[in-house]
Amino acid sequence: MKIISIYTNQKLLIKKAKTGNREAQKWLYDKHAPRMLSVCRQYIKDVHFAEDVMIKGFLKVFLHLHTFKSEGSFEGWIRRIMVRECITELRKQRRIVFDDTIFETCEMSQVSMDSELDVAYIQVLIDDLPEGYKTVFVLYAIEGYKHTEIAEMLEISVNTSKSQLFKARRMLQEKLRQQEASEQA
């Protein structure tokens, strides 16, 4: 027997959710929560704390749903709220520290790995970065923000953003080299 999914019109559900319809809000939450937890997890190492931040983010989503103009992606709108909520929480904990040393342009060497690195291992490497490096790296490399946007969001200079990204990449490359060396030994 073939299972046919129920057609749901997201625009209609958003309109209902704006009026406070709990069923529509639950449907939107259920649909987007797994992806948004992944977004929060990129910034926050502890999955339980990341879930708390995601829930606070969804509270903001539903409180400010009336500001969504249906221009562009609804998921992208939610994602921006989640990213900002993560940054706010990291700031509250005073965990984000930026190294303001001057960015020096250097050639980035390529690390080649014969074996496939799994996502969990890469996430562990990213989690081990200092919070400032990690936050800028995730915003730039994963979320796709530009340095000017990152600088504005984190209230740092563009050069600090570039420096943090450079140092994060360098640290990740070193960890990958160490992994490659231990695999060859």
mmCIF file with all atom_site columns, C-alpha atoms in Angstrom:
data_model
loop_
_atom_site.group_PDB
_atom_site.id
_atom_site.type_symbol
_atom_site.label_atom_id
_atom_site.label_alt_id
_atom_site.label_comp_id
_atom_site.label_asym_id
_atom_site.label_entity_id
_atom_site.label_seq_id
_atom_site.pdbx_PDB_ins_code
_atom_site.Cartn_x
_atom_site.Cartn_y
_atom_site.Cartn_z
_atom_site.occupancy
_atom_site.B_iso_or_equiv
_atom_site.pdbx_formal_charge
_atom_site.auth_seq_id
_atom_site.auth_comp_id
_atom_site.auth_asym_id
_atom_site.auth_atom_id
_atom_site.pdbx_PDB_model_num
ATOM 1   C CA . MET A 1 1   ? 0.000  0.000  0.000  1.00 0.00 ? 1   MET A CA 1
ATOM 2   C CA . LYS A 1 2   ? 1.372  3.385  -1.002 1.00 0.00 ? 2   LYS A CA 1
ATOM 3   C CA . ILE A 1 3   ? 1.421  6.083  1.663  1.00 0.00 ? 3   ILE A CA 1
ATOM 4   C CA . ILE A 1 4   ? 0.364  9.497  0.435  1.00 0.00 ? 4   ILE A CA 1
ATOM 5   C CA . SER A 1 5   ? 1.478  12.452 2.480  1.00 0.00 ? 5   SER A CA 1
ATOM 6   C CA . ILE A 1 6   ? -1.072 15.077 3.381  1.00 0.00 ? 6   ILE A CA 1
ATOM 7   C CA . TYR A 1 7   ? -0.685 18.256 1.378  1.00 0.00 ? 7   TYR A CA 1
ATOM 8   C CA . THR A 1 8   ? 0.132  21.183 3.571  1.00 0.00 ? 8   THR A CA 1
ATOM 9   C CA . ASN A 1 9   ? 0.251  24.713 2.305  1.00 0.00 ? 9   ASN A CA 1
ATOM 10  C CA . GLN A 1 10  ? 3.021  26.405 4.291  1.00 0.00 ? 10  GLN A CA 1
ATOM 11  C CA . LYS A 1 11  ? 1.802  29.914 3.404  1.00 0.00 ? 11  LYS A CA 1
ATOM 12  C CA . LEU A 1 12  ? -1.641 29.094 4.774  1.00 0.00 ? 12  LEU A CA 1
ATOM 13  C CA . LEU A 1 13  ? -0.117 27.577 7.915  1.00 0.00 ? 13  LEU A CA 1
ATOM 14  C CA . ILE A 1 14  ? 2.040  30.669 8.448  1.00 0.00 ? 14  ILE A CA 1
ATOM 15  C CA . LYS A 1 15  ? -1.053 32.854 8.068  1.00 0.00 ? 15  LYS A CA 1
ATOM 16  C CA . LYS A 1 16  ? -2.926 30.706 10.628 1.00 0.00 ? 16  LYS A CA 1
ATOM 17  C CA . ALA A 1 17  ? 0.080  30.681 12.974 1.00 0.00 ? 17  ALA A CA 1
ATOM 18  C CA . LYS A 1 18  ? 0.162  34.495 12.838 1.00 0.00 ? 18  LYS A CA 1
ATOM 19  C CA . THR A 1 19  ? -3.361 34.506 14.285 1.00 0.00 ? 19  THR A CA 1
ATOM 20  C CA . GLY A 1 20  ? -2.240 32.254 17.160 1.00 0.00 ? 20  GLY A CA 1
ATOM 21  C CA . ASN A 1 21  ? -3.484 28.929 15.778 1.00 0.00 ? 21  ASN A CA 1
ATOM 22  C CA . ARG A 1 22  ? -1.613 26.379 17.936 1.00 0.00 ? 22  ARG A CA 1
ATOM 23  C CA . GLU A 1 23  ? -1.984 23.508 15.460 1.00 0.00 ? 23  GLU A CA 1
ATOM 24  C CA . ALA A 1 24  ? -0.391 25.563 12.690 1.00 0.00 ? 24  ALA A CA 1
ATOM 25  C CA . GLN A 1 25  ? 2.400  26.648 15.059 1.00 0.00 ? 25  GLN A CA 1
ATOM 26  C CA . LYS A 1 26  ? 3.012  23.039 16.070 1.00 0.00 ? 26  LYS A CA 1
ATOM 27  C CA . TRP A 1 27  ? 3.178  21.950 12.437 1.00 0.00 ? 27  TRP A CA 1
ATOM 28  C CA . LEU A 1 28  ? 5.713  24.690 11.649 1.00 0.00 ? 28  LEU A CA 1
ATOM 29  C CA . TYR A 1 29  ? 7.747  23.774 14.728 1.00 0.00 ? 29  TYR A CA 1
ATOM 30  C CA . ASP A 1 30  ? 7.713  20.042 13.908 1.00 0.00 ? 30  ASP A CA 1
ATOM 31  C CA . LYS A 1 31  ? 8.733  20.721 10.316 1.00 0.00 ? 31  LYS A CA 1
ATOM 32  C CA . HIS A 1 32  ? 11.615 23.093 11.057 1.00 0.00 ? 32  HIS A CA 1
ATOM 33  C CA . ALA A 1 33  ? 12.895 22.029 14.514 1.00 0.00 ? 33  ALA A CA 1
ATOM 34  C CA . PRO A 1 34  ? 15.281 19.258 13.351 1.00 0.00 ? 34  PRO A CA 1
ATOM 35  C CA . ARG A 1 35  ? 17.113 21.589 10.933 1.00 0.00 ? 35  ARG A CA 1
ATOM 36  C CA . MET A 1 36  ? 17.168 24.439 13.432 1.00 0.00 ? 36  MET A CA 1
ATOM 37  C CA . LEU A 1 37  ? 18.583 22.187 16.146 1.00 0.00 ? 37  LEU A CA 1
ATOM 38  C CA . SER A 1 38  ? 21.401 21.386 13.719 1.00 0.00 ? 38  SER A CA 1
ATOM 39  C CA . VAL A 1 39  ? 21.979 25.102 13.220 1.00 0.00 ? 39  VAL A CA 1
ATOM 40  C CA . CYS A 1 40  ? 22.108 25.716 16.985 1.00 0.00 ? 40  CYS A CA 1
ATOM 41  C CA . ARG A 1 41  ? 24.354 22.704 17.461 1.00 0.00 ? 41  ARG A CA 1
ATOM 42  C CA . GLN A 1 42  ? 26.924 24.271 15.120 1.00 0.00 ? 42  GLN A CA 1
ATOM 43  C CA . TYR A 1 43  ? 27.409 27.084 17.628 1.00 0.00 ? 43  TYR A CA 1
ATOM 44  C CA . ILE A 1 44  ? 26.742 25.314 20.916 1.00 0.00 ? 44  ILE A CA 1
ATOM 45  C CA . LYS A 1 45  ? 28.640 22.164 21.816 1.00 0.00 ? 45  LYS A CA 1
ATOM 46  C CA . ASP A 1 46  ? 26.185 20.691 24.332 1.00 0.00 ? 46  ASP A CA 1
ATOM 47  C CA . VAL A 1 47  ? 23.158 19.329 22.463 1.00 0.00 ? 47  VAL A CA 1
ATOM 48  C CA . HIS A 1 48  ? 20.847 19.896 25.450 1.00 0.00 ? 48  HIS A CA 1
ATOM 49  C CA . PHE A 1 49  ? 21.857 23.546 25.726 1.00 0.00 ? 49  PHE A CA 1
ATOM 50  C CA . ALA A 1 50  ? 21.551 23.866 21.928 1.00 0.00 ? 50  ALA A CA 1
ATOM 51  C CA . GLU A 1 51  ? 17.996 22.544 22.228 1.00 0.00 ? 51  GLU A CA 1
ATOM 52  C CA . ASP A 1 52  ? 17.208 25.133 24.916 1.00 0.00 ? 52  ASP A CA 1
ATOM 53  C CA . VAL A 1 53  ? 18.509 27.882 22.644 1.00 0.00 ? 53  VAL A CA 1
ATOM 54  C CA . MET A 1 54  ? 16.460 26.500 19.732 1.00 0.00 ? 54  MET A CA 1
ATOM 55  C CA . ILE A 1 55  ? 13.303 26.591 21.845 1.00 0.00 ? 55  ILE A CA 1
ATOM 56  C CA . LYS A 1 56  ? 14.014 30.210 22.832 1.00 0.00 ? 56  LYS A CA 1
ATOM 57  C CA . GLY A 1 57  ? 14.555 30.917 19.139 1.00 0.00 ? 57  GLY A CA 1
ATOM 58  C CA . PHE A 1 58  ? 11.178 29.403 18.236 1.00 0.00 ? 58  PHE A CA 1
ATOM 59  C CA . LEU A 1 59  ? 9.549  31.519 20.920 1.00 0.00 ? 59  LEU A CA 1
ATOM 60  C CA . LYS A 1 60  ? 10.969 34.568 19.130 1.00 0.00 ? 60  LYS A CA 1
ATOM 61  C CA . VAL A 1 61  ? 9.826  33.145 15.783 1.00 0.00 ? 61  VAL A CA 1
ATOM 62  C CA . PHE A 1 62  ? 6.234  32.917 16.982 1.00 0.00 ? 62  PHE A CA 1
ATOM 63  C CA . LEU A 1 63  ? 6.337  36.250 18.817 1.00 0.00 ? 63  LEU A CA 1
ATOM 64  C CA . HIS A 1 64  ? 7.636  38.013 15.696 1.00 0.00 ? 64  HIS A CA 1
ATOM 65  C CA . LEU A 1 65  ? 5.843  35.960 13.050 1.00 0.00 ? 65  LEU A CA 1
ATOM 66  C CA . HIS A 1 66  ? 3.806  39.034 12.123 1.00 0.00 ? 66  HIS A CA 1
ATOM 67  C CA . THR A 1 67  ? 7.042  40.614 10.798 1.00 0.00 ? 67  THR A CA 1
ATOM 68  C CA . PHE A 1 68  ? 7.586  37.834 8.236  1.00 0.00 ? 68  PHE A CA 1
ATOM 69  C CA . LYS A 1 69  ? 6.532  39.354 4.915  1.00 0.00 ? 69  LYS A CA 1
ATOM 70  C CA . SER A 1 70  ? 6.518  36.123 2.851  1.00 0.00 ? 70  SER A CA 1
ATOM 71  C CA . GLU A 1 71  ? 9.361  37.544 0.787  1.00 0.00 ? 71  GLU A CA 1
ATOM 72  C CA . GLY A 1 72  ? 12.050 34.911 0.546  1.00 0.00 ? 72  GLY A CA 1
ATOM 73  C CA . SER A 1 73  ? 12.421 31.652 2.374  1.00 0.00 ? 73  SER A CA 1
ATOM 74  C CA . PHE A 1 74  ? 10.573 31.092 5.636  1.00 0.00 ? 74  PHE A CA 1
ATOM 75  C CA . GLU A 1 75  ? 13.233 28.577 6.665  1.00 0.00 ? 75  GLU A CA 1
ATOM 76  C CA . GLY A 1 76  ? 15.947 31.170 5.975  1.00 0.00 ? 76  GLY A CA 1
ATOM 77  C CA . TRP A 1 77  ? 14.079 33.684 8.133  1.00 0.00 ? 77  TRP A CA 1
ATOM 78  C CA . ILE A 1 78  ? 13.887 31.182 10.998 1.00 0.00 ? 78  ILE A CA 1
ATOM 79  C CA . ARG A 1 79  ? 17.561 30.258 10.508 1.00 0.00 ? 79  ARG A CA 1
ATOM 80  C CA . ARG A 1 80  ? 18.651 33.892 10.914 1.00 0.00 ? 80  ARG A CA 1
ATOM 81  C CA . ILE A 1 81  ? 16.697 34.108 14.163 1.00 0.00 ? 81  ILE A CA 1
ATOM 82  C CA . MET A 1 82  ? 18.359 30.907 15.420 1.00 0.00 ? 82  MET A CA 1
ATOM 83  C CA . VAL A 1 83  ? 21.861 32.146 14.537 1.00 0.00 ? 83  VAL A CA 1
ATOM 84  C CA . ARG A 1 84  ? 21.253 35.439 16.326 1.00 0.00 ? 84  ARG A CA 1
ATOM 85  C CA . GLU A 1 85  ? 19.814 33.606 19.350 1.00 0.00 ? 85  GLU A CA 1
ATOM 86  C CA . CYS A 1 86  ? 22.913 31.384 19.537 1.00 0.00 ? 86  CYS A CA 1
ATOM 87  C CA . ILE A 1 87  ? 25.210 34.406 19.393 1.00 0.00 ? 87  ILE A CA 1
ATOM 88  C CA . THR A 1 88  ? 23.142 36.160 22.073 1.00 0.00 ? 88  THR A CA 1
ATOM 89  C CA . GLU A 1 89  ? 23.389 33.139 24.375 1.00 0.00 ? 89  GLU A CA 1
ATOM 90  C CA . LEU A 1 90  ? 27.145 32.795 23.842 1.00 0.00 ? 90  LEU A CA 1
ATOM 91  C CA . ARG A 1 91  ? 27.536 36.488 24.642 1.00 0.00 ? 91  ARG A CA 1
ATOM 92  C CA . LYS A 1 92  ? 25.490 36.115 27.844 1.00 0.00 ? 92  LYS A CA 1
ATOM 93  C CA . GLN A 1 93  ? 27.866 33.391 28.954 1.00 0.00 ? 93  GLN A CA 1
ATOM 94  C CA . ARG A 1 94  ? 30.819 35.527 27.900 1.00 0.00 ? 94  ARG A CA 1
ATOM 95  C CA . ARG A 1 95  ? 32.188 32.553 25.991 1.00 0.00 ? 95  ARG A CA 1
ATOM 96  C CA . ILE A 1 96  ? 33.007 34.392 22.773 1.00 0.00 ? 96  ILE A CA 1
ATOM 97  C CA . VAL A 1 97  ? 36.457 35.948 22.953 1.00 0.00 ? 97  VAL A CA 1
ATOM 98  C CA . PHE A 1 98  ? 38.063 37.455 19.883 1.00 0.00 ? 98  PHE A CA 1
ATOM 99  C CA . ASP A 1 99  ? 41.778 37.682 19.304 1.00 0.00 ? 99  ASP A CA 1
ATOM 100 C CA . ASP A 1 100 ? 42.346 41.151 17.818 1.00 0.00 ? 100 ASP A CA 1
ATOM 101 C CA . THR A 1 101 ? 45.809 40.506 16.419 1.00 0.00 ? 101 THR A CA 1
ATOM 102 C CA . ILE A 1 102 ? 46.308 41.695 12.872 1.00 0.00 ? 102 ILE A CA 1
ATOM 103 C CA . PHE A 1 103 ? 45.273 39.380 10.067 1.00 0.00 ? 103 PHE A CA 1
ATOM 104 C CA . GLU A 1 104 ? 48.196 38.352 7.903  1.00 0.00 ? 104 GLU A CA 1
ATOM 105 C CA . THR A 1 105 ? 47.588 37.042 4.434  1.00 0.00 ? 105 THR A CA 1
ATOM 106 C CA . CYS A 1 106 ? 49.102 33.628 3.985  1.00 0.00 ? 106 CYS A CA 1
ATOM 107 C CA . GLU A 1 107 ? 48.674 30.911 1.454  1.00 0.00 ? 107 GLU A CA 1
ATOM 108 C CA . MET A 1 108 ? 46.344 28.229 2.827  1.00 0.00 ? 108 MET A CA 1
ATOM 109 C CA . SER A 1 109 ? 47.766 24.771 2.226  1.00 0.00 ? 109 SER A CA 1
ATOM 110 C CA . GLN A 1 110 ? 45.487 21.963 1.222  1.00 0.00 ? 110 GLN A CA 1
ATOM 111 C CA . VAL A 1 111 ? 45.198 18.859 3.387  1.00 0.00 ? 111 VAL A CA 1
ATOM 112 C CA . SER A 1 112 ? 44.304 15.768 1.469  1.00 0.00 ? 112 SER A CA 1
ATOM 113 C CA . MET A 1 113 ? 42.811 12.820 3.273  1.00 0.00 ? 113 MET A CA 1
ATOM 114 C CA . ASP A 1 114 ? 42.466 9.458  1.590  1.00 0.00 ? 114 ASP A CA 1
ATOM 115 C CA . SER A 1 115 ? 39.721 8.357  3.916  1.00 0.00 ? 115 SER A CA 1
ATOM 116 C CA . GLU A 1 116 ? 36.346 10.029 4.129  1.00 0.00 ? 116 GLU A CA 1
ATOM 117 C CA . LEU A 1 117 ? 35.952 12.131 7.267  1.00 0.00 ? 117 LEU A CA 1
ATOM 118 C CA . ASP A 1 118 ? 32.544 11.678 8.788  1.00 0.00 ? 118 ASP A CA 1
ATOM 119 C CA . VAL A 1 119 ? 30.418 14.610 9.800  1.00 0.00 ? 119 VAL A CA 1
ATOM 120 C CA . ALA A 1 120 ? 30.592 13.740 13.506 1.00 0.00 ? 120 ALA A CA 1
ATOM 121 C CA . TYR A 1 121 ? 34.394 13.888 13.495 1.00 0.00 ? 121 TYR A CA 1
ATOM 122 C CA . ILE A 1 122 ? 34.407 17.219 11.673 1.00 0.00 ? 122 ILE A CA 1
ATOM 123 C CA . GLN A 1 123 ? 31.870 18.566 14.181 1.00 0.00 ? 123 GLN A CA 1
ATOM 124 C CA . VAL A 1 124 ? 34.173 17.482 17.037 1.00 0.00 ? 124 VAL A CA 1
ATOM 125 C CA . LEU A 1 125 ? 37.065 19.365 15.399 1.00 0.00 ? 125 LEU A CA 1
ATOM 126 C CA . ILE A 1 126 ? 34.914 22.474 15.017 1.00 0.00 ? 126 ILE A CA 1
ATOM 127 C CA . ASP A 1 127 ? 33.680 22.143 18.618 1.00 0.00 ? 127 ASP A CA 1
ATOM 128 C CA . ASP A 1 128 ? 37.282 22.151 19.848 1.00 0.00 ? 128 ASP A CA 1
ATOM 129 C CA . LEU A 1 129 ? 37.977 25.551 18.309 1.00 0.00 ? 129 LEU A CA 1
ATOM 130 C CA . PRO A 1 130 ? 38.003 28.562 20.642 1.00 0.00 ? 130 PRO A CA 1
ATOM 131 C CA . GLU A 1 131 ? 34.519 30.137 20.677 1.00 0.00 ? 131 GLU A CA 1
ATOM 132 C CA . GLY A 1 132 ? 35.534 33.243 18.711 1.00 0.00 ? 132 GLY A CA 1
ATOM 133 C CA . TYR A 1 133 ? 37.181 31.181 15.962 1.00 0.00 ? 133 TYR A CA 1
ATOM 134 C CA . LYS A 1 134 ? 34.301 28.714 15.909 1.00 0.00 ? 134 LYS A CA 1
ATOM 135 C CA . THR A 1 135 ? 31.582 31.363 15.703 1.00 0.00 ? 135 THR A CA 1
ATOM 136 C CA . VAL A 1 136 ? 33.195 33.217 12.808 1.00 0.00 ? 136 VAL A CA 1
ATOM 137 C CA . PHE A 1 137 ? 34.063 29.947 11.026 1.00 0.00 ? 137 PHE A CA 1
ATOM 138 C CA . VAL A 1 138 ? 30.480 28.659 11.248 1.00 0.00 ? 138 VAL A CA 1
ATOM 139 C CA . LEU A 1 139 ? 28.987 31.991 10.199 1.00 0.00 ? 139 LEU A CA 1
ATOM 140 C CA . TYR A 1 140 ? 31.315 32.266 7.203  1.00 0.00 ? 140 TYR A CA 1
ATOM 141 C CA . ALA A 1 141 ? 31.983 28.699 6.031  1.00 0.00 ? 141 ALA A CA 1
ATOM 142 C CA . ILE A 1 142 ? 28.701 27.032 6.932  1.00 0.00 ? 142 ILE A CA 1
ATOM 143 C CA . GLU A 1 143 ? 26.069 29.767 7.040  1.00 0.00 ? 143 GLU A CA 1
ATOM 144 C CA . GLY A 1 144 ? 27.555 31.766 4.155  1.00 0.00 ? 144 GLY A CA 1
ATOM 145 C CA . TYR A 1 145 ? 27.654 35.206 5.766  1.00 0.00 ? 145 TYR A CA 1
ATOM 146 C CA . LYS A 1 146 ? 30.120 37.802 4.451  1.00 0.00 ? 146 LYS A CA 1
ATOM 147 C CA . HIS A 1 147 ? 32.768 39.339 6.712  1.00 0.00 ? 147 HIS A CA 1
ATOM 148 C CA . THR A 1 148 ? 30.915 42.666 6.801  1.00 0.00 ? 148 THR A CA 1
ATOM 149 C CA . GLU A 1 149 ? 27.740 40.915 8.002  1.00 0.00 ? 149 GLU A CA 1
ATOM 150 C CA . ILE A 1 150 ? 29.685 38.886 10.583 1.00 0.00 ? 150 ILE A CA 1
ATOM 151 C CA . ALA A 1 151 ? 31.437 42.010 11.851 1.00 0.00 ? 151 ALA A CA 1
ATOM 152 C CA . GLU A 1 152 ? 28.121 43.798 12.277 1.00 0.00 ? 152 GLU A CA 1
ATOM 153 C CA . MET A 1 153 ? 26.439 40.806 13.907 1.00 0.00 ? 153 MET A CA 1
ATOM 154 C CA . LEU A 1 154 ? 29.264 40.160 16.390 1.00 0.00 ? 154 LEU A CA 1
ATOM 155 C CA . GLU A 1 155 ? 30.145 43.841 16.867 1.00 0.00 ? 155 GLU A CA 1
ATOM 156 C CA . ILE A 1 156 ? 33.750 43.348 15.755 1.00 0.00 ? 156 ILE A CA 1
ATOM 157 C CA . SER A 1 157 ? 35.828 44.790 12.928 1.00 0.00 ? 157 SER A CA 1
ATOM 158 C CA . VAL A 1 158 ? 35.925 43.190 9.494  1.00 0.00 ? 158 VAL A CA 1
ATOM 159 C CA . ASN A 1 159 ? 39.658 42.530 9.984  1.00 0.00 ? 159 ASN A CA 1
ATOM 160 C CA . THR A 1 160 ? 38.947 40.715 13.248 1.00 0.00 ? 160 THR A CA 1
ATOM 161 C CA . SER A 1 161 ? 36.409 38.547 11.443 1.00 0.00 ? 161 SER A CA 1
ATOM 162 C CA . LYS A 1 162 ? 38.957 37.729 8.726  1.00 0.00 ? 162 LYS A CA 1
ATOM 163 C CA . SER A 1 163 ? 41.628 37.028 11.326 1.00 0.00 ? 163 SER A CA 1
ATOM 164 C CA . GLN A 1 164 ? 39.371 34.693 13.311 1.00 0.00 ? 164 GLN A CA 1
ATOM 165 C CA . LEU A 1 165 ? 38.472 32.775 10.138 1.00 0.00 ? 165 LEU A CA 1
ATOM 166 C CA . PHE A 1 166 ? 42.112 32.497 9.101  1.00 0.00 ? 166 PHE A CA 1
ATOM 167 C CA . LYS A 1 167 ? 43.131 31.201 12.523 1.00 0.00 ? 167 LYS A CA 1
ATOM 168 C CA . ALA A 1 168 ? 40.203 28.759 12.659 1.00 0.00 ? 168 ALA A CA 1
ATOM 169 C CA . ARG A 1 169 ? 41.120 27.322 9.268  1.00 0.00 ? 169 ARG A CA 1
ATOM 170 C CA . ARG A 1 170 ? 44.768 27.065 10.244 1.00 0.00 ? 170 ARG A CA 1
ATOM 171 C CA . MET A 1 171 ? 43.873 25.261 13.476 1.00 0.00 ? 171 MET A CA 1
ATOM 172 C CA . LEU A 1 172 ? 41.529 22.865 11.660 1.00 0.00 ? 172 LEU A CA 1
ATOM 173 C CA . GLN A 1 173 ? 44.187 22.133 9.039  1.00 0.00 ? 173 GLN A CA 1
ATOM 174 C CA . GLU A 1 174 ? 46.711 21.348 11.761 1.00 0.00 ? 174 GLU A CA 1
ATOM 175 C CA . LYS A 1 175 ? 44.297 18.953 13.446 1.00 0.00 ? 175 LYS A CA 1
ATOM 176 C CA . LEU A 1 176 ? 43.613 17.263 10.097 1.00 0.00 ? 176 LEU A CA 1
ATOM 177 C CA . ARG A 1 177 ? 47.369 16.939 9.444  1.00 0.00 ? 177 ARG A CA 1
ATOM 178 C CA . GLN A 1 178 ? 47.785 15.345 12.862 1.00 0.00 ? 178 GLN A CA 1
ATOM 179 C CA . GLN A 1 179 ? 44.939 12.927 12.083 1.00 0.00 ? 179 GLN A CA 1
ATOM 180 C CA . GLU A 1 180 ? 46.494 12.076 8.715  1.00 0.00 ? 180 GLU A CA 1
ATOM 181 C CA . ALA A 1 181 ? 49.896 11.491 10.355 1.00 0.00 ? 181 ALA A CA 1
ATOM 182 C CA . SER A 1 182 ? 48.398 9.186  12.995 1.00 0.00 ? 182 SER A CA 1
ATOM 183 C CA . GLU A 1 183 ? 46.568 7.190  10.301 1.00 0.00 ? 183 GLU A CA 1
ATOM 184 C CA . GLN A 1 184 ? 49.813 6.726  8.351  1.00 0.00 ? 184 GLN A CA 1
ATOM 185 C CA . ALA A 1 185 ? 51.744 5.598  11.443 1.00 0.00 ? 185 ALA A CA 1
#
